[in-house]
Coordinates of C-alpha atoms in Angstrom, one line a residue:
Chain T
M130 CA -103.0 190.6 138.1
A131 CA -106.2 192.4 138.1
G132 CA -104.4 195.9 138.6
K133 CA -104.0 199.5 136.8
T134 CA -100.4 198.7 136.3
D135 CA -98.5 195.8 134.8
L136 CA -96.3 195.6 137.3
R137 CA -94.7 192.9 134.9
R138 CA -94.1 195.3 131.7
F139 CA -91.5 198.2 131.9
P140 CA -91.1 200.4 129.4
G141 CA -87.9 199.4 126.5
F142 CA -87.5 196.4 128.1
L143 CA -88.8 195.3 124.6
A144 CA -86.5 197.7 122.6
V145 CA -83.6 196.5 124.8
T146 CA -84.6 192.6 124.6
T147 CA -84.9 193.6 120.5
L148 CA -81.0 194.7 120.7
C149 CA -80.4 192.0 122.9
L150 CA -81.1 189.8 119.5
F151 CA -79.8 191.8 117.0
V152 CA -76.6 192.8 117.9
L153 CA -76.5 188.5 118.9
Y154 CA -77.3 187.7 115.0
A155 CA -76.0 190.7 113.5
P156 CA -72.6 189.8 112.8
L157 CA -73.8 186.1 111.8
I158 CA -75.8 187.0 109.8
V159 CA -74.2 188.9 107.8
V160 CA -71.0 186.5 107.3
A161 CA -73.5 184.0 106.2
V162 CA -74.6 186.4 103.7
Y163 CA -71.4 187.5 102.6
S164 CA -70.4 183.4 101.9
F165 CA -73.0 183.8 99.2
N166 CA -70.5 186.8 97.1
A167 CA -69.6 185.6 94.3
S168 CA -66.8 188.3 94.3
T169 CA -63.3 187.4 95.2
S170 CA -62.6 190.5 97.3
I171 CA -64.5 190.6 100.7
T172 CA -65.6 194.4 100.5
N173 CA -68.3 194.2 97.1
W174 CA -70.9 192.4 96.2
G175 CA -70.7 190.2 93.3
G176 CA -73.9 189.0 93.1
M177 CA -75.1 185.7 94.3
S178 CA -72.7 182.3 94.4
L179 CA -71.6 178.9 95.6
M180 CA -68.2 179.5 94.3
W181 CA -66.9 179.6 98.0
Y182 CA -68.4 176.3 98.9
V183 CA -67.7 174.7 96.1
D184 CA -63.8 175.9 97.0
V185 CA -64.0 174.8 100.8
F186 CA -64.6 171.4 99.5
T187 CA -62.0 171.7 96.0
G188 CA -59.9 174.4 96.1
P189 CA -56.5 175.1 96.9
E190 CA -57.1 175.2 100.8
A191 CA -59.5 172.1 101.0
P192 CA -57.3 169.2 101.4
K193 CA -55.7 171.6 105.0
F194 CA -59.4 172.5 106.1
Q195 CA -60.5 168.4 105.5
K196 CA -58.0 166.6 107.3
A197 CA -58.4 169.8 110.3
A198 CA -61.9 168.9 110.3
L199 CA -61.2 165.1 110.2
N200 CA -58.9 166.0 113.6
S201 CA -61.9 167.9 115.4
M202 CA -64.8 165.8 114.4
I203 CA -61.9 162.8 116.2
I204 CA -61.5 164.8 118.8
A205 CA -64.8 166.0 120.3
V206 CA -66.0 162.5 119.8
C207 CA -64.0 160.4 121.5
A208 CA -63.6 163.5 124.0
S209 CA -67.0 163.6 124.4
V210 CA -67.8 159.9 125.2
I211 CA -65.2 159.9 127.4
A212 CA -66.5 162.7 129.5
T213 CA -70.5 161.4 129.5
I214 CA -68.9 158.2 130.6
V215 CA -67.0 159.7 133.7
A216 CA -69.5 162.1 134.1
T217 CA -72.4 159.6 134.3
L218 CA -70.2 157.6 136.8
A219 CA -69.7 160.7 139.0
A220 CA -73.1 162.1 139.1
V221 CA -74.7 158.4 139.9
A222 CA -71.7 158.5 143.4
M223 CA -73.2 162.1 144.2
T224 CA -76.4 161.7 144.5
R225 CA -76.9 157.3 145.1
A226 CA -73.6 156.9 147.5
G227 CA -75.4 158.5 150.1
R228 CA -72.5 159.8 152.5
L229 CA -69.4 160.3 150.8
R230 CA -66.8 160.9 151.9
G231 CA -64.5 164.5 150.4
K232 CA -68.1 165.0 148.3
I233 CA -67.6 168.5 148.6
F234 CA -63.8 167.8 147.6
S235 CA -65.4 165.4 144.7
F236 CA -67.6 168.1 143.6
A237 CA -65.2 170.9 143.4
L238 CA -63.0 169.1 141.6
I239 CA -65.1 167.9 138.7
N240 CA -66.0 171.7 138.6
L241 CA -62.1 173.2 138.1
P242 CA -62.0 173.3 135.0
L243 CA -65.2 175.9 134.7
M244 CA -62.8 177.9 137.8
V245 CA -59.8 177.8 136.3
P246 CA -59.5 180.6 133.6
E247 CA -59.5 178.5 130.3
V248 CA -55.3 180.5 129.3
V249 CA -54.5 179.6 132.5
T250 CA -55.6 175.8 131.3
A251 CA -54.1 175.8 128.2
V252 CA -50.4 176.7 129.8
A253 CA -50.8 174.6 132.8
S254 CA -51.6 171.7 130.3
L255 CA -48.4 172.4 127.5
V256 CA -46.1 172.9 130.6
F257 CA -47.3 169.7 132.3
F258 CA -47.1 167.2 129.0
S259 CA -43.3 169.2 128.4
A260 CA -42.4 168.4 131.7
I261 CA -43.1 164.9 131.5
G262 CA -41.8 164.6 127.9
F263 CA -45.4 163.9 126.3
T264 CA -44.7 164.6 122.5
T265 CA -47.8 166.8 121.7
G266 CA -50.0 165.8 119.0
L267 CA -53.6 164.7 118.7
T268 CA -53.7 162.8 122.3
T269 CA -52.2 165.8 124.0
I270 CA -55.3 167.5 122.3
L271 CA -57.8 164.6 123.2
I272 CA -56.5 164.5 126.9
A273 CA -57.4 167.8 127.4
H274 CA -60.4 168.3 126.4
T275 CA -61.6 165.2 127.7
V276 CA -60.6 167.4 130.9
F277 CA -62.7 170.4 129.9
C278 CA -65.5 168.5 128.6
I279 CA -66.5 166.4 132.1
P280 CA -67.9 169.5 134.1
F281 CA -69.9 170.1 130.5
A282 CA -71.6 166.7 130.5
Y283 CA -71.9 165.9 134.2
L284 CA -73.8 169.4 134.8
P285 CA -76.7 168.5 133.0
I286 CA -76.9 164.8 134.0
S287 CA -76.5 165.6 137.2
A288 CA -79.4 168.2 137.3
R289 CA -81.3 165.1 135.7
M290 CA -80.4 163.0 138.4
Q291 CA -81.5 164.8 141.4
S292 CA -85.1 164.7 139.7
I293 CA -85.4 161.1 139.6
P294 CA -86.0 159.3 142.9
D295 CA -84.9 156.6 143.5
M296 CA -87.9 154.2 144.3
Y297 CA -87.7 153.1 141.1
E298 CA -84.4 151.5 141.8
Q299 CA -85.6 150.3 145.5
A300 CA -88.6 148.5 143.6
A301 CA -86.6 147.1 141.0
M302 CA -84.1 145.5 144.4
D303 CA -87.3 144.4 145.9
L304 CA -88.3 141.9 142.8
Y305 CA -84.7 140.7 143.3
A306 CA -82.7 142.8 140.3
S307 CA -78.8 143.5 141.5
P308 CA -77.7 146.9 141.7
R309 CA -75.8 146.2 138.3
E310 CA -79.1 145.6 136.9
A311 CA -81.4 148.3 138.6
F312 CA -78.9 150.6 137.1
R313 CA -78.6 148.9 133.7
L314 CA -82.1 147.9 133.2
V315 CA -83.8 151.1 135.3
L316 CA -81.5 154.4 136.4
L317 CA -79.9 154.1 132.7
P318 CA -82.9 154.8 130.7
L319 CA -84.7 157.4 133.1
M320 CA -81.3 159.0 132.4
T321 CA -80.7 158.7 129.2
P322 CA -82.4 162.5 128.4
G323 CA -79.4 163.6 131.0
I324 CA -76.9 161.9 129.4
L325 CA -77.5 162.7 125.8
S326 CA -78.0 166.4 126.4
G327 CA -74.9 166.1 128.2
F328 CA -73.2 164.2 125.4
L329 CA -74.1 167.4 123.5
L330 CA -72.9 169.5 125.7
A331 CA -69.5 168.1 125.9
F332 CA -69.4 167.7 121.6
I333 CA -69.5 171.5 120.7
I334 CA -67.8 172.2 123.5
S335 CA -64.9 170.4 122.4
L336 CA -65.5 171.5 119.0
D337 CA -65.7 175.3 120.3
D338 CA -62.4 175.0 121.8
F339 CA -59.7 177.4 120.4
L340 CA -57.0 178.4 123.1
I341 CA -56.3 174.7 124.8
T342 CA -56.0 173.5 121.8
N343 CA -53.4 176.1 120.3
F344 CA -51.3 175.5 123.3
V345 CA -50.8 171.8 122.9
K346 CA -51.5 171.0 119.4
G347 CA -47.9 170.5 118.8
A348 CA -46.2 171.7 115.1
G349 CA -48.5 170.6 112.3
V350 CA -51.3 169.3 113.7
E351 CA -54.7 171.3 113.3
T352 CA -58.0 171.2 114.6
L353 CA -60.9 173.8 112.4
P354 CA -60.3 176.7 115.2
T355 CA -56.4 176.5 115.1
A356 CA -56.2 176.7 111.0
I357 CA -58.9 179.2 110.6
F358 CA -57.1 181.2 113.4
G359 CA -54.8 180.7 111.2
S360 CA -55.6 181.9 108.4
V361 CA -57.6 184.6 109.7
K362 CA -54.4 186.3 110.8
Q363 CA -53.1 186.9 107.5
G364 CA -57.1 188.7 106.9
I365 CA -60.7 187.1 106.8
K366 CA -61.1 185.5 102.9
P367 CA -64.4 184.5 101.5
N368 CA -63.5 180.9 101.8
I369 CA -63.6 181.2 105.6
M370 CA -67.3 183.0 105.2
A371 CA -68.3 180.0 103.9
I372 CA -66.7 177.5 106.2
S373 CA -67.9 179.3 109.1
T374 CA -71.4 179.7 108.0
L375 CA -70.4 175.9 107.1
M376 CA -69.6 175.1 111.1
L377 CA -72.9 177.7 112.1
V378 CA -75.6 175.6 110.7
V379 CA -73.2 172.7 112.3
S380 CA -74.1 174.2 115.4
V381 CA -77.6 175.2 115.7
A382 CA -78.6 172.0 114.3
F383 CA -76.6 170.1 117.4
V384 CA -78.7 173.1 119.5
S385 CA -81.8 172.4 118.3
L386 CA -81.4 169.1 119.0
S387 CA -79.8 169.0 122.2
W388 CA -83.3 171.6 122.9
L389 CA -85.5 168.9 121.6
V390 CA -84.2 165.8 123.5
G391 CA -84.1 168.2 126.3
R392 CA -87.5 168.5 126.1
M393 CA -88.9 164.8 125.1
G394 CA -87.7 164.7 128.4
Q395 CA -89.6 167.4 130.2
D396 CA -93.1 166.3 128.5
K397 CA -92.1 162.8 129.5
K398 CA -92.6 163.8 133.2
K399 CA -95.3 165.5 132.8
N400 CA -96.9 162.6 131.4
N401 CA -96.1 160.7 134.2
Chain N
M148 CA -77.1 169.6 145.2
G149 CA -80.6 169.2 145.0
A150 CA -83.1 166.0 146.7
G151 CA -81.6 162.6 145.3
N152 CA -78.7 163.4 147.7
S153 CA -79.9 161.1 151.2
S154 CA -80.1 158.0 148.5
Q155 CA -78.1 155.2 149.5
I156 CA -78.3 152.2 146.7
Y157 CA -74.3 153.2 145.7
Q158 CA -73.0 153.2 149.6
G159 CA -70.3 152.6 149.8
S160 CA -68.6 152.3 145.6
G161 CA -69.4 155.7 145.6
W162 CA -65.5 155.9 145.7
K163 CA -65.1 153.3 142.6
L164 CA -67.2 155.6 140.2
L165 CA -65.0 158.5 141.4
F166 CA -61.9 157.7 140.9
P167 CA -62.2 158.0 137.1
S168 CA -62.7 161.9 137.7
W169 CA -60.5 161.7 140.3
I170 CA -57.9 160.5 138.3
I171 CA -58.5 162.6 134.8
I172 CA -59.1 165.7 136.4
G173 CA -56.4 165.3 139.5
I174 CA -53.8 163.8 136.8
F175 CA -54.4 166.0 133.5
L176 CA -55.5 169.5 135.6
L177 CA -54.9 169.5 139.4
A178 CA -51.3 168.2 138.6
P179 CA -50.6 171.0 136.3
V180 CA -51.7 173.9 137.5
L181 CA -49.4 172.7 140.4
M182 CA -46.5 172.3 137.8
M183 CA -47.1 175.6 136.7
G184 CA -46.6 177.3 139.6
V185 CA -43.0 175.3 140.4
Y186 CA -42.0 176.5 136.6
S187 CA -42.9 179.8 137.6
F188 CA -40.3 179.6 139.8
L189 CA -38.0 178.0 137.5
T190 CA -34.6 179.5 135.2
K191 CA -35.1 180.4 131.7
E192 CA -34.0 178.4 128.6
F193 CA -33.5 181.3 126.0
R194 CA -35.5 178.9 123.1
G195 CA -38.2 178.1 125.5
G196 CA -38.5 175.4 128.0
V197 CA -36.8 175.7 131.6
I198 CA -33.4 175.3 133.4
W199 CA -34.7 173.6 137.0
Q200 CA -33.3 175.8 138.9
F201 CA -34.6 177.9 141.6
S202 CA -35.1 181.1 140.3
L203 CA -37.2 184.8 141.3
D204 CA -36.9 185.9 137.8
A205 CA -39.8 185.9 136.9
Y206 CA -42.0 187.7 140.0
D207 CA -39.1 189.9 139.9
Q208 CA -39.8 190.9 135.9
F209 CA -43.4 191.4 137.1
F210 CA -43.5 193.5 139.7
F211 CA -39.8 195.5 139.3
D212 CA -37.6 197.3 136.5
R213 CA -34.0 197.4 137.6
G214 CA -32.6 199.5 134.4
L215 CA -31.4 198.0 131.3
F216 CA -28.9 196.1 132.6
G217 CA -30.1 195.2 136.3
D218 CA -27.9 197.1 138.5
E219 CA -29.8 200.2 139.0
P220 CA -32.6 200.1 142.4
P221 CA -35.8 198.4 141.9
R222 CA -38.4 200.3 140.7
L223 CA -41.8 199.2 140.4
E224 CA -42.3 197.9 136.7
W225 CA -45.8 199.1 135.0
T226 CA -46.0 197.6 132.0
Y227 CA -47.1 194.0 133.0
I228 CA -49.3 195.3 136.2
G229 CA -50.7 198.1 133.7
I230 CA -51.3 195.2 131.7
F231 CA -53.4 193.3 134.1
W232 CA -55.3 196.8 135.0
R233 CA -56.4 197.3 131.4
S234 CA -57.3 194.0 131.7
I235 CA -59.7 194.8 134.8
W236 CA -61.1 197.8 133.6
Q237 CA -61.9 196.2 129.9
A238 CA -63.9 193.2 131.6
G239 CA -65.7 195.2 134.3
L240 CA -66.6 197.8 131.3
A241 CA -68.2 194.3 129.4
T242 CA -69.4 193.5 132.6
I243 CA -71.5 196.8 133.5
A244 CA -72.8 196.5 129.4
C245 CA -73.8 193.0 129.5
L246 CA -75.9 193.8 132.4
L247 CA -77.1 196.7 131.3
I248 CA -78.5 194.9 127.9
G249 CA -79.2 191.6 129.7
F250 CA -81.0 192.5 132.8
P251 CA -83.6 194.0 130.8
T252 CA -83.4 191.3 128.6
A253 CA -83.8 188.2 130.4
W254 CA -86.9 190.2 132.6
F255 CA -88.3 190.9 129.4
I256 CA -87.9 186.5 128.5
A257 CA -89.3 185.7 132.6
T258 CA -92.0 187.6 132.4
R259 CA -93.8 186.8 129.2
N260 CA -96.2 183.2 129.1
P261 CA -94.4 179.8 129.9
K262 CA -95.0 178.7 126.2
S263 CA -92.7 181.3 124.3
R264 CA -90.4 181.8 127.3
S265 CA -88.1 178.3 126.3
T266 CA -88.1 180.5 122.3
W267 CA -86.8 183.1 123.9
L268 CA -84.8 181.7 125.5
F269 CA -83.7 179.4 123.0
L270 CA -83.1 182.1 120.1
V271 CA -80.4 184.1 123.3
T272 CA -78.5 181.0 123.6
I273 CA -78.0 179.9 120.7
P274 CA -75.2 182.3 119.4
Y275 CA -73.3 181.1 122.1
W276 CA -73.1 177.6 120.9
V277 CA -71.3 178.8 117.8
N278 CA -68.0 178.6 117.8
L279 CA -66.1 181.5 119.6
L280 CA -63.6 182.0 117.0
I281 CA -66.7 182.4 114.4
R282 CA -68.3 184.9 116.1
T283 CA -65.3 186.6 117.1
V284 CA -64.2 186.6 113.4
S285 CA -67.9 188.1 112.3
M286 CA -67.9 190.6 113.9
K287 CA -64.1 192.1 112.6
F288 CA -65.5 191.5 109.6
L289 CA -68.8 193.6 110.2
I290 CA -67.1 196.5 112.0
R291 CA -64.1 196.6 110.2
D292 CA -63.2 200.0 108.5
T293 CA -64.5 198.6 104.5
G294 CA -66.9 196.1 106.2
P295 CA -70.6 196.4 105.9
L296 CA -71.4 198.2 108.9
N297 CA -70.0 201.3 108.2
E298 CA -70.9 200.3 104.4
F299 CA -74.3 201.0 105.2
L300 CA -73.5 204.2 107.5
L301 CA -71.6 205.7 104.9
S302 CA -74.2 204.9 101.4
F303 CA -77.0 206.3 103.2
G304 CA -74.9 209.3 104.4
I305 CA -74.9 209.0 108.2
I306 CA -71.2 209.0 108.3
D307 CA -68.6 210.5 106.4
A308 CA -65.5 208.7 107.1
P309 CA -65.0 205.1 108.4
L310 CA -66.4 204.8 112.4
G311 CA -62.5 203.0 112.9
L312 CA -63.7 200.6 115.5
I313 CA -61.9 198.2 115.2
N314 CA -58.4 198.1 117.2
T315 CA -59.7 200.1 119.8
N316 CA -60.4 199.3 123.4
F317 CA -64.5 199.6 122.8
A318 CA -63.7 197.0 119.6
V319 CA -62.9 194.9 122.7
Q320 CA -65.4 195.6 124.7
L321 CA -67.9 194.9 121.8
G322 CA -66.1 191.1 121.2
L323 CA -66.5 190.6 125.1
F324 CA -69.5 191.7 125.6
Y325 CA -70.7 189.6 122.6
S326 CA -69.3 186.3 123.9
Y327 CA -70.4 185.9 126.9
L328 CA -73.7 188.3 127.3
P329 CA -75.9 184.7 127.3
F330 CA -73.6 184.1 130.7
M331 CA -75.6 187.3 132.2
V332 CA -78.6 186.3 130.8
L333 CA -79.1 182.9 131.8
P334 CA -78.5 183.4 135.9
I335 CA -80.7 186.5 135.9
Y336 CA -83.4 185.1 134.3
A337 CA -83.5 181.8 136.7
A338 CA -83.6 184.6 139.5
V339 CA -86.5 186.8 138.1
E340 CA -88.1 182.8 136.9
R341 CA -88.6 182.6 140.9
Y342 CA -89.7 186.0 141.5
D343 CA -93.0 186.5 143.5
F344 CA -94.7 189.3 141.9
S345 CA -96.7 189.8 145.6
L346 CA -93.7 192.0 146.4
S347 CA -94.5 194.2 143.5
E348 CA -98.7 194.6 144.2
A349 CA -97.7 195.0 147.3
A350 CA -94.8 197.8 147.4
A351 CA -97.4 199.4 144.3
D352 CA -100.2 199.7 147.4
L353 CA -98.5 201.3 148.9
Y354 CA -97.6 203.9 146.2
A355 CA -94.6 203.3 145.2
G356 CA -94.0 203.8 141.3
R357 CA -92.8 201.4 138.4
W358 CA -89.3 202.1 138.9
T359 CA -89.6 202.9 142.4
I360 CA -90.1 199.2 142.7
L361 CA -87.6 198.3 140.6
R362 CA -84.8 200.0 142.7
L363 CA -86.2 198.9 146.1
V364 CA -87.5 195.8 145.8
I365 CA -87.3 193.5 143.0
L366 CA -83.2 194.1 142.1
P367 CA -82.4 193.2 146.3
V368 CA -84.6 190.1 145.9
V369 CA -83.2 189.0 142.1
K370 CA -78.8 190.1 143.2
P371 CA -78.1 186.7 143.7
G372 CA -78.8 186.2 140.0
I373 CA -77.2 189.5 138.8
V374 CA -73.9 188.9 141.2
A375 CA -73.4 185.2 139.1
G376 CA -74.4 186.9 135.9
C377 CA -71.3 189.3 136.2
I378 CA -68.7 186.8 138.1
L379 CA -69.9 184.3 134.5
V380 CA -69.0 187.0 132.1
F381 CA -66.4 188.9 134.3
V382 CA -63.8 185.8 134.8
P383 CA -63.8 184.3 131.8
S384 CA -63.3 188.3 130.2
L385 CA -60.6 189.1 132.1
G386 CA -58.4 186.3 130.7
A387 CA -60.0 186.0 127.2
F388 CA -57.5 185.6 124.4
L389 CA -59.7 185.8 120.6
A390 CA -61.5 189.2 121.2
P391 CA -58.4 191.3 122.0
D392 CA -56.0 189.7 119.7
L393 CA -58.3 189.7 116.5
L394 CA -60.6 193.0 117.7
G395 CA -57.8 194.8 119.0
G396 CA -54.6 196.3 118.5
A397 CA -51.1 196.4 120.1
K398 CA -52.6 199.5 122.0
T399 CA -55.2 197.3 123.6
F400 CA -53.1 194.6 124.9
M401 CA -54.4 192.0 127.2
I402 CA -53.7 189.2 129.4
G403 CA -54.8 186.7 127.7
S404 CA -52.4 187.9 124.8
L405 CA -49.6 188.4 127.1
I406 CA -50.1 185.2 128.3
E407 CA -49.9 183.5 125.4
E408 CA -46.5 185.5 123.9
Q409 CA -44.8 183.9 126.2
F410 CA -45.3 180.1 124.9
K411 CA -45.2 181.2 121.1
G412 CA -42.1 179.8 118.9
N413 CA -38.2 180.2 120.8
A414 CA -38.8 184.3 121.5
G415 CA -41.2 183.1 124.5
N416 CA -40.0 183.2 128.4
W417 CA -41.9 180.4 129.9
P418 CA -41.7 180.8 133.6
F419 CA -42.5 184.5 133.0
G420 CA -45.6 183.1 131.2
A421 CA -45.9 180.6 133.9
A422 CA -46.2 183.4 136.9
A423 CA -48.6 185.6 134.9
S424 CA -50.9 182.7 135.0
M425 CA -50.5 182.2 138.7
I426 CA -51.1 186.3 139.3
L427 CA -54.4 186.1 137.1
L428 CA -55.0 182.3 138.4
T429 CA -55.0 183.7 142.3
I430 CA -57.3 187.4 141.4
V431 CA -60.0 185.1 139.5
M432 CA -60.1 182.6 143.1
C433 CA -59.8 185.4 144.7
V434 CA -63.1 186.6 143.0
L435 CA -64.9 183.2 143.5
L436 CA -63.5 182.7 147.4
V437 CA -65.4 186.5 148.1
Y438 CA -68.6 184.6 146.0
A439 CA -68.2 181.7 147.4
R440 CA -69.0 183.3 150.8
N441 CA -71.2 185.3 150.4
Q442 CA -73.0 183.2 148.8
N443 CA -72.5 180.7 152.2
K444 CA -73.6 183.7 154.2
V445 CA -76.8 184.2 151.8
E446 CA -77.8 180.8 152.1
A447 CA -77.0 180.2 155.9
R448 CA -79.5 183.4 156.8

């Protein structure tokens, strides 16, 4: 850039970016701060205190939220593990099976959950489960979550696959590895960063879901988002802010982990 | 679909590897959507659910008004078309807001040095990974009449009375904007990152000003990223439920709430909810088809 004026810069863009980040973070920071409020009112500031965090774990609503959190964890772990396995197999097929009949159809099918609006998926799932006489509960939530987790797991895995040339496996097979061994001993380790970030993505997406869960959960079964929603409908209480802050910390920890894993993969590539 | 495509190591076993995803998505998403289509043509049962009898009642109720007893000549019913229209309008305004804030942000990030770029991107994407419900509740907490925003402005005497933001169209737009902003930033960022700055230099050598370059050179080049961003924001906003439900009031009813209400408890109307879902799905699929066709044209060129 030897020019007189730097053509990359536009006046005001820094200000807009700052505004953007401010809008994105302000509500979260405010809630995190107010979660340490010592007052029982959500409006007045009564000094710093951890009382609402204690309340989350020991208060009258603690059993309800603990059960909901456990349900959320069980579903998120199971759905993301299944989705990651299915997505890994699909990604291998899409990038390593040469000419494949119905490739475009498969691609569209895998990405279908991203294209159908969430509320439509929710309605369709409810209608389907009721039509075939499935009792709604944890199983129906798990099935619905697995479906929409697949494309989220697939995206990072297939992106990673496309950047791995098949010469490593070819070399292994020239040295008499079976396709199965070449997959397990050569391709799988190379894919690991993609698989990990796909898994983390699917996990967070599952934890995040409210709308579909709310449709297919059935009576009496709650996940953390549906329990929080039910509570918020009667007004925001301080314990909700403490729970929100805890979930915020968990989400940020997960994303940071995913980011670090992704960076590790990139650094390795550079060193090669 | 990328470089690895020519590889044929698993030639012949492709369908075995794809089988699980076909089964899961085919049975638990494709079939349910078709089933929903069938349900929209059934008769409603009064306690939620359906009677297996063909009927056009759901679509009739959506589009036509036949009077209280159903014996008047049909007139166009505006209630539900109005709700759809308002949803399109709200989602459109939220998309424009995302574009106005998202483009400068994406540009700013993409023109940093490569090392700080990923940190900026990370900062923009973190809020997206925080639970959407929690983000929406946080926004509600912040902007409600007795919330910190109003308290702050009141205490400094900037305003005399609370702003009354909550339960307005603006609050819903703000919520949608807040929910989907990262979807706008990321594709535009990807487009700007690939932008060849010698184009800007060439334009500057021909005495184009900064903003002229932006309008006539940069925007046309990064347009695919902008269009992708707009779709990624518009489509989920259209069917959004949490932002209109928590931040809006009865006056800001949107498609998501309309559909949700049909399946709540015993009061609902399943065929009508299914019909409204089918109409929403049709709108979204049309938007995506137009997008895909234009995309193909761009690629063909």
